[in-house]
Amino acid sequence: MTEHDSSTQDPDRAPARPPVADRVAFEAEVARLRLREKAHTREGDAIAAARRRLPMVEVDATLELSGADGPVTLLDAFEGRRQLIAYYFMWHEGHEAADQCEGCTWVTNQVRELGFLYSRDITYAVFCQGPYEESRRYRDFMGWEMPWYSALPSNDELLTGRQVGSMHIVCYLREGDRVYETYWTTLRGVEVMDYDYALLDLTVYGRQELWEDSPSGWPQTMDAPPEHPMRTNGRPIPQWSRIEEGRSDDLTPGS
């Protein structure tokens, strides 16, 4: 087992497995499940349609962020596009890279190609809830390339009525030099950024987490408590490949 192997199952004991059926019986069960999947898809479409009909609330476009060149405004973060999706990254100020949020690391690591968003006149950016220089070093350690700002100067105003310090996705619309908030979500709502869980949910063993409704004997990841399934051996899981590459995870500004 490698240093960061997340599997803690007994290697000499095979996990439980589904019953074996012939092709006809298998396809009949898939067809029954497909009806529920299609209903789920249609309900998702209906929810998205309702989301497009929500009212919006104006936000001060001059609220300050910190970027690579110093202070910028919320309006600047649009980069001239009509819409902005901001991911509010949780941050533990003064803590080492290994102690940073495993959930925010997990979802942010999914965001690579932004061209399709740009084609719809949308900018995507991370609004980290910690200091710029410290968090920017984390971004560089992880190898992320999306626009990155510190929301620290305006956290309370940007997240009015919500829990500052928690993960959020917030969507904005720009009309000239005025900015409006059109939608926000948090906690499991940020799973929309992820493909790992979406793919795991298609597999027979699923996410392999303790909270799931799985048959007896199904494998589960046991090396992390239920509230930290995205962490292994003391680090957010995506950090391990960066450590193996020899990247520095020192977040001390100026180091």
Short mmCIF file of N, CA and C in Angstrom, two decimals, residues 127-220:
data_model
loop_
_atom_site.label_atom_id
_atom_site.label_comp_id
_atom_site.label_asym_id
_atom_site.label_seq_id
_atom_site.Cartn_x
_atom_site.Cartn_y
_atom_site.Cartn_z
N PHE A 127 -13.18 33.18 -5.66
CA PHE A 127 -13.09 34.23 -4.66
C PHE A 127 -12.68 33.55 -3.35
N CYS A 128 -11.38 33.54 -3.07
CA CYS A 128 -10.92 32.89 -1.85
C CYS A 128 -11.24 33.76 -0.65
N GLN A 129 -11.65 33.12 0.44
CA GLN A 129 -12.04 33.86 1.63
C GLN A 129 -10.87 34.07 2.59
N GLY A 130 -9.66 34.00 2.07
CA GLY A 130 -8.45 34.25 2.84
C GLY A 130 -7.57 35.25 2.14
N PRO A 131 -6.39 35.53 2.69
CA PRO A 131 -5.48 36.52 2.11
C PRO A 131 -5.04 36.11 0.71
N TYR A 132 -4.80 37.09 -0.15
CA TYR A 132 -4.47 36.78 -1.54
C TYR A 132 -3.16 36.03 -1.67
N GLU A 133 -2.07 36.55 -1.12
CA GLU A 133 -0.76 35.95 -1.37
C GLU A 133 -0.69 34.52 -0.85
N GLU A 134 -1.20 34.30 0.33
CA GLU A 134 -1.18 32.96 0.92
C GLU A 134 -2.00 31.98 0.08
N SER A 135 -3.19 32.39 -0.31
CA SER A 135 -4.05 31.49 -1.08
C SER A 135 -3.58 31.35 -2.51
N ARG A 136 -2.96 32.39 -3.07
CA ARG A 136 -2.44 32.30 -4.43
C ARG A 136 -1.32 31.28 -4.51
N ARG A 137 -0.53 31.16 -3.45
CA ARG A 137 0.51 30.14 -3.42
C ARG A 137 -0.11 28.74 -3.42
N TYR A 138 -1.26 28.60 -2.80
CA TYR A 138 -1.95 27.31 -2.84
C TYR A 138 -2.43 27.02 -4.26
N ARG A 139 -2.98 28.02 -4.90
CA ARG A 139 -3.40 27.87 -6.30
C ARG A 139 -2.23 27.41 -7.17
N ASP A 140 -1.06 28.04 -6.97
CA ASP A 140 0.11 27.68 -7.77
C ASP A 140 0.58 26.26 -7.45
N PHE A 141 0.56 25.88 -6.19
CA PHE A 141 0.93 24.53 -5.78
C PHE A 141 0.04 23.50 -6.46
N MET A 142 -1.25 23.81 -6.54
CA MET A 142 -2.20 22.88 -7.15
C MET A 142 -2.16 22.92 -8.67
N GLY A 143 -1.57 23.98 -9.24
CA GLY A 143 -1.49 24.08 -10.69
C GLY A 143 -2.76 24.58 -11.35
N TRP A 144 -3.58 25.29 -10.62
CA TRP A 144 -4.82 25.82 -11.18
C TRP A 144 -4.53 27.10 -11.96
N GLU A 145 -5.34 27.35 -12.99
CA GLU A 145 -5.09 28.50 -13.86
C GLU A 145 -6.27 29.47 -13.94
N MET A 146 -7.38 29.17 -13.27
CA MET A 146 -8.53 30.07 -13.35
C MET A 146 -8.25 31.39 -12.64
N PRO A 147 -8.98 32.46 -13.00
CA PRO A 147 -8.82 33.73 -12.28
C PRO A 147 -9.01 33.53 -10.78
N TRP A 148 -8.17 34.19 -10.00
CA TRP A 148 -8.14 33.96 -8.54
C TRP A 148 -8.08 35.31 -7.83
N TYR A 149 -8.98 35.51 -6.89
CA TYR A 149 -9.03 36.74 -6.11
C TYR A 149 -9.20 36.39 -4.63
N SER A 150 -8.84 37.32 -3.80
CA SER A 150 -9.20 37.24 -2.39
C SER A 150 -10.44 38.10 -2.17
N ALA A 151 -11.47 37.51 -1.57
CA ALA A 151 -12.68 38.24 -1.24
C ALA A 151 -12.62 38.81 0.17
N LEU A 152 -11.48 38.65 0.83
CA LEU A 152 -11.36 39.03 2.23
C LEU A 152 -11.78 40.48 2.51
N PRO A 153 -11.44 41.44 1.62
CA PRO A 153 -11.85 42.82 1.93
C PRO A 153 -13.36 43.02 2.00
N SER A 154 -14.15 42.13 1.34
CA SER A 154 -15.59 42.35 1.24
C SER A 154 -16.41 41.10 1.54
N ASN A 155 -15.82 40.14 2.25
CA ASN A 155 -16.52 38.88 2.51
C ASN A 155 -17.93 39.08 3.06
N ASP A 156 -18.04 39.92 4.10
CA ASP A 156 -19.32 40.08 4.78
C ASP A 156 -20.38 40.67 3.85
N GLU A 157 -19.98 41.62 3.02
CA GLU A 157 -20.95 42.24 2.11
C GLU A 157 -21.30 41.31 0.96
N LEU A 158 -20.31 40.61 0.42
CA LEU A 158 -20.57 39.71 -0.70
C LEU A 158 -21.44 38.53 -0.31
N LEU A 159 -21.31 38.07 0.93
CA LEU A 159 -22.06 36.91 1.41
C LEU A 159 -23.11 37.32 2.44
N THR A 160 -23.72 38.46 2.23
CA THR A 160 -24.75 38.95 3.14
C THR A 160 -25.80 37.88 3.41
N GLY A 161 -26.06 37.62 4.68
CA GLY A 161 -27.10 36.67 5.06
C GLY A 161 -26.70 35.22 4.97
N ARG A 162 -25.43 34.97 4.62
CA ARG A 162 -24.95 33.60 4.50
C ARG A 162 -23.76 33.37 5.43
N GLN A 163 -23.32 32.14 5.55
CA GLN A 163 -22.23 31.81 6.45
C GLN A 163 -20.89 32.11 5.80
N VAL A 164 -20.28 33.19 6.21
CA VAL A 164 -18.93 33.50 5.74
C VAL A 164 -18.00 32.40 6.23
N GLY A 165 -17.12 31.94 5.35
CA GLY A 165 -16.21 30.86 5.71
C GLY A 165 -16.66 29.50 5.21
N SER A 166 -17.87 29.42 4.66
CA SER A 166 -18.35 28.18 4.06
C SER A 166 -18.21 28.26 2.55
N MET A 167 -18.27 27.11 1.89
CA MET A 167 -18.18 27.08 0.43
C MET A 167 -19.48 27.56 -0.19
N HIS A 168 -19.36 28.36 -1.26
CA HIS A 168 -20.53 28.85 -1.98
C HIS A 168 -20.22 28.97 -3.46
N ILE A 169 -21.24 28.79 -4.29
CA ILE A 169 -21.22 29.24 -5.67
C ILE A 169 -22.21 30.38 -5.77
N VAL A 170 -21.79 31.50 -6.33
CA VAL A 170 -22.68 32.65 -6.50
C VAL A 170 -22.62 33.09 -7.96
N CYS A 171 -23.79 33.32 -8.56
CA CYS A 171 -23.89 33.74 -9.96
C CYS A 171 -24.32 35.20 -10.03
N TYR A 172 -23.69 35.92 -10.94
CA TYR A 172 -23.94 37.35 -11.08
C TYR A 172 -24.24 37.70 -12.54
N LEU A 173 -24.98 38.79 -12.71
CA LEU A 173 -25.28 39.35 -14.02
C LEU A 173 -24.85 40.82 -14.02
N ARG A 174 -24.22 41.25 -15.10
CA ARG A 174 -23.78 42.64 -15.23
C ARG A 174 -24.62 43.34 -16.28
N GLU A 175 -25.09 44.53 -15.93
CA GLU A 175 -25.73 45.42 -16.91
C GLU A 175 -25.00 46.75 -16.85
N GLY A 176 -24.12 46.98 -17.84
CA GLY A 176 -23.28 48.18 -17.79
C GLY A 176 -22.35 48.10 -16.60
N ASP A 177 -22.43 49.10 -15.72
CA ASP A 177 -21.58 49.10 -14.54
C ASP A 177 -22.35 48.72 -13.28
N ARG A 178 -23.51 48.07 -13.45
CA ARG A 178 -24.31 47.60 -12.31
C ARG A 178 -24.26 46.08 -12.27
N VAL A 179 -24.24 45.53 -11.06
CA VAL A 179 -24.09 44.08 -10.85
C VAL A 179 -25.27 43.57 -10.03
N TYR A 180 -25.76 42.40 -10.43
CA TYR A 180 -26.89 41.77 -9.75
C TYR A 180 -26.54 40.32 -9.43
N GLU A 181 -26.96 39.88 -8.27
CA GLU A 181 -26.83 38.46 -7.90
C GLU A 181 -28.09 37.73 -8.33
N THR A 182 -27.91 36.61 -9.05
CA THR A 182 -29.06 35.89 -9.61
C THR A 182 -29.30 34.53 -8.97
N TYR A 183 -28.28 33.95 -8.31
CA TYR A 183 -28.45 32.61 -7.71
C TYR A 183 -27.25 32.34 -6.81
N TRP A 184 -27.48 31.49 -5.81
CA TRP A 184 -26.35 30.99 -5.02
C TRP A 184 -26.70 29.62 -4.45
N THR A 185 -25.67 28.85 -4.13
CA THR A 185 -25.86 27.55 -3.49
C THR A 185 -24.64 27.26 -2.62
N THR A 186 -24.75 26.25 -1.77
CA THR A 186 -23.67 25.93 -0.84
C THR A 186 -23.70 24.44 -0.51
N LEU A 187 -22.71 24.00 0.26
CA LEU A 187 -22.60 22.61 0.71
C LEU A 187 -22.75 21.64 -0.47
N ARG A 188 -23.69 20.71 -0.43
CA ARG A 188 -23.77 19.73 -1.52
C ARG A 188 -24.20 20.36 -2.84
N GLY A 189 -24.68 21.59 -2.80
CA GLY A 189 -25.00 22.27 -4.03
C GLY A 189 -23.80 22.49 -4.92
N VAL A 190 -22.59 22.54 -4.32
CA VAL A 190 -21.40 22.78 -5.14
C VAL A 190 -20.97 21.51 -5.89
N GLU A 191 -21.65 20.39 -5.66
CA GLU A 191 -21.33 19.18 -6.41
C GLU A 191 -21.57 19.34 -7.91
N VAL A 192 -22.27 20.39 -8.32
CA VAL A 192 -22.46 20.61 -9.75
C VAL A 192 -21.12 20.82 -10.46
N MET A 193 -20.07 21.19 -9.73
CA MET A 193 -18.76 21.40 -10.33
C MET A 193 -18.00 20.10 -10.56
N ASP A 194 -18.48 19.02 -10.00
CA ASP A 194 -17.71 17.78 -9.92
C ASP A 194 -18.10 16.77 -10.99
N TYR A 195 -17.13 15.99 -11.45
CA TYR A 195 -17.44 14.83 -12.27
C TYR A 195 -17.04 13.52 -11.58
N ASP A 196 -16.15 13.56 -10.60
CA ASP A 196 -15.74 12.34 -9.92
C ASP A 196 -16.92 11.62 -9.28
N TYR A 197 -17.69 12.36 -8.47
CA TYR A 197 -18.83 11.74 -7.81
C TYR A 197 -19.89 11.31 -8.82
N ALA A 198 -20.08 12.11 -9.87
CA ALA A 198 -21.06 11.75 -10.89
C ALA A 198 -20.70 10.41 -11.53
N LEU A 199 -19.41 10.19 -11.77
CA LEU A 199 -18.97 8.92 -12.34
C LEU A 199 -19.03 7.81 -11.30
N LEU A 200 -18.61 8.11 -10.06
CA LEU A 200 -18.67 7.09 -9.01
C LEU A 200 -20.11 6.61 -8.79
N ASP A 201 -21.06 7.53 -8.90
CA ASP A 201 -22.46 7.16 -8.69
C ASP A 201 -22.97 6.18 -9.74
N LEU A 202 -22.28 6.07 -10.89
CA LEU A 202 -22.67 5.12 -11.92
C LEU A 202 -22.14 3.72 -11.65
N THR A 203 -21.16 3.61 -10.76
CA THR A 203 -20.51 2.32 -10.53
C THR A 203 -21.24 1.51 -9.47
N VAL A 204 -20.97 0.22 -9.44
CA VAL A 204 -21.68 -0.67 -8.54
C VAL A 204 -21.38 -0.35 -7.07
N TYR A 205 -20.17 0.12 -6.76
CA TYR A 205 -19.84 0.41 -5.37
C TYR A 205 -20.04 1.87 -4.99
N GLY A 206 -20.44 2.72 -5.96
CA GLY A 206 -20.78 4.10 -5.65
C GLY A 206 -19.61 4.90 -5.12
N ARG A 207 -19.90 5.82 -4.21
CA ARG A 207 -18.88 6.70 -3.66
C ARG A 207 -18.05 6.03 -2.57
N GLN A 208 -18.52 4.89 -2.08
CA GLN A 208 -17.82 4.12 -1.06
C GLN A 208 -17.64 4.92 0.23
N GLU A 209 -18.66 5.72 0.56
CA GLU A 209 -18.63 6.52 1.77
C GLU A 209 -19.64 5.98 2.79
N LEU A 210 -19.37 6.29 4.05
CA LEU A 210 -20.10 5.65 5.14
C LEU A 210 -21.59 5.99 5.15
N TRP A 211 -21.96 7.16 4.66
CA TRP A 211 -23.35 7.60 4.75
C TRP A 211 -24.25 6.97 3.71
N GLU A 212 -23.66 6.36 2.66
CA GLU A 212 -24.45 5.88 1.53
C GLU A 212 -25.32 4.68 1.90
N ASP A 213 -26.44 4.59 1.22
CA ASP A 213 -27.34 3.44 1.35
C ASP A 213 -26.86 2.36 0.38
N SER A 214 -25.97 1.48 0.85
CA SER A 214 -25.42 0.42 0.03
C SER A 214 -25.72 -0.93 0.69
N PRO A 215 -25.75 -2.00 -0.10
CA PRO A 215 -25.97 -3.33 0.48
C PRO A 215 -24.87 -3.70 1.47
N SER A 216 -25.17 -4.61 2.35
CA SER A 216 -24.20 -5.10 3.31
C SER A 216 -23.00 -5.71 2.58
N GLY A 217 -21.81 -5.40 3.05
CA GLY A 217 -20.60 -5.95 2.46
C GLY A 217 -19.99 -5.11 1.37
N TRP A 218 -20.66 -4.01 0.98
CA TRP A 218 -20.09 -3.12 -0.04
C TRP A 218 -18.86 -2.41 0.55
N PRO A 219 -17.81 -2.19 -0.24
CA PRO A 219 -16.61 -1.53 0.29
C PRO A 219 -16.89 -0.08 0.63
N GLN A 220 -16.23 0.40 1.68
CA GLN A 220 -16.34 1.79 2.08
C GLN A 220 -14.96 2.31 2.44
#
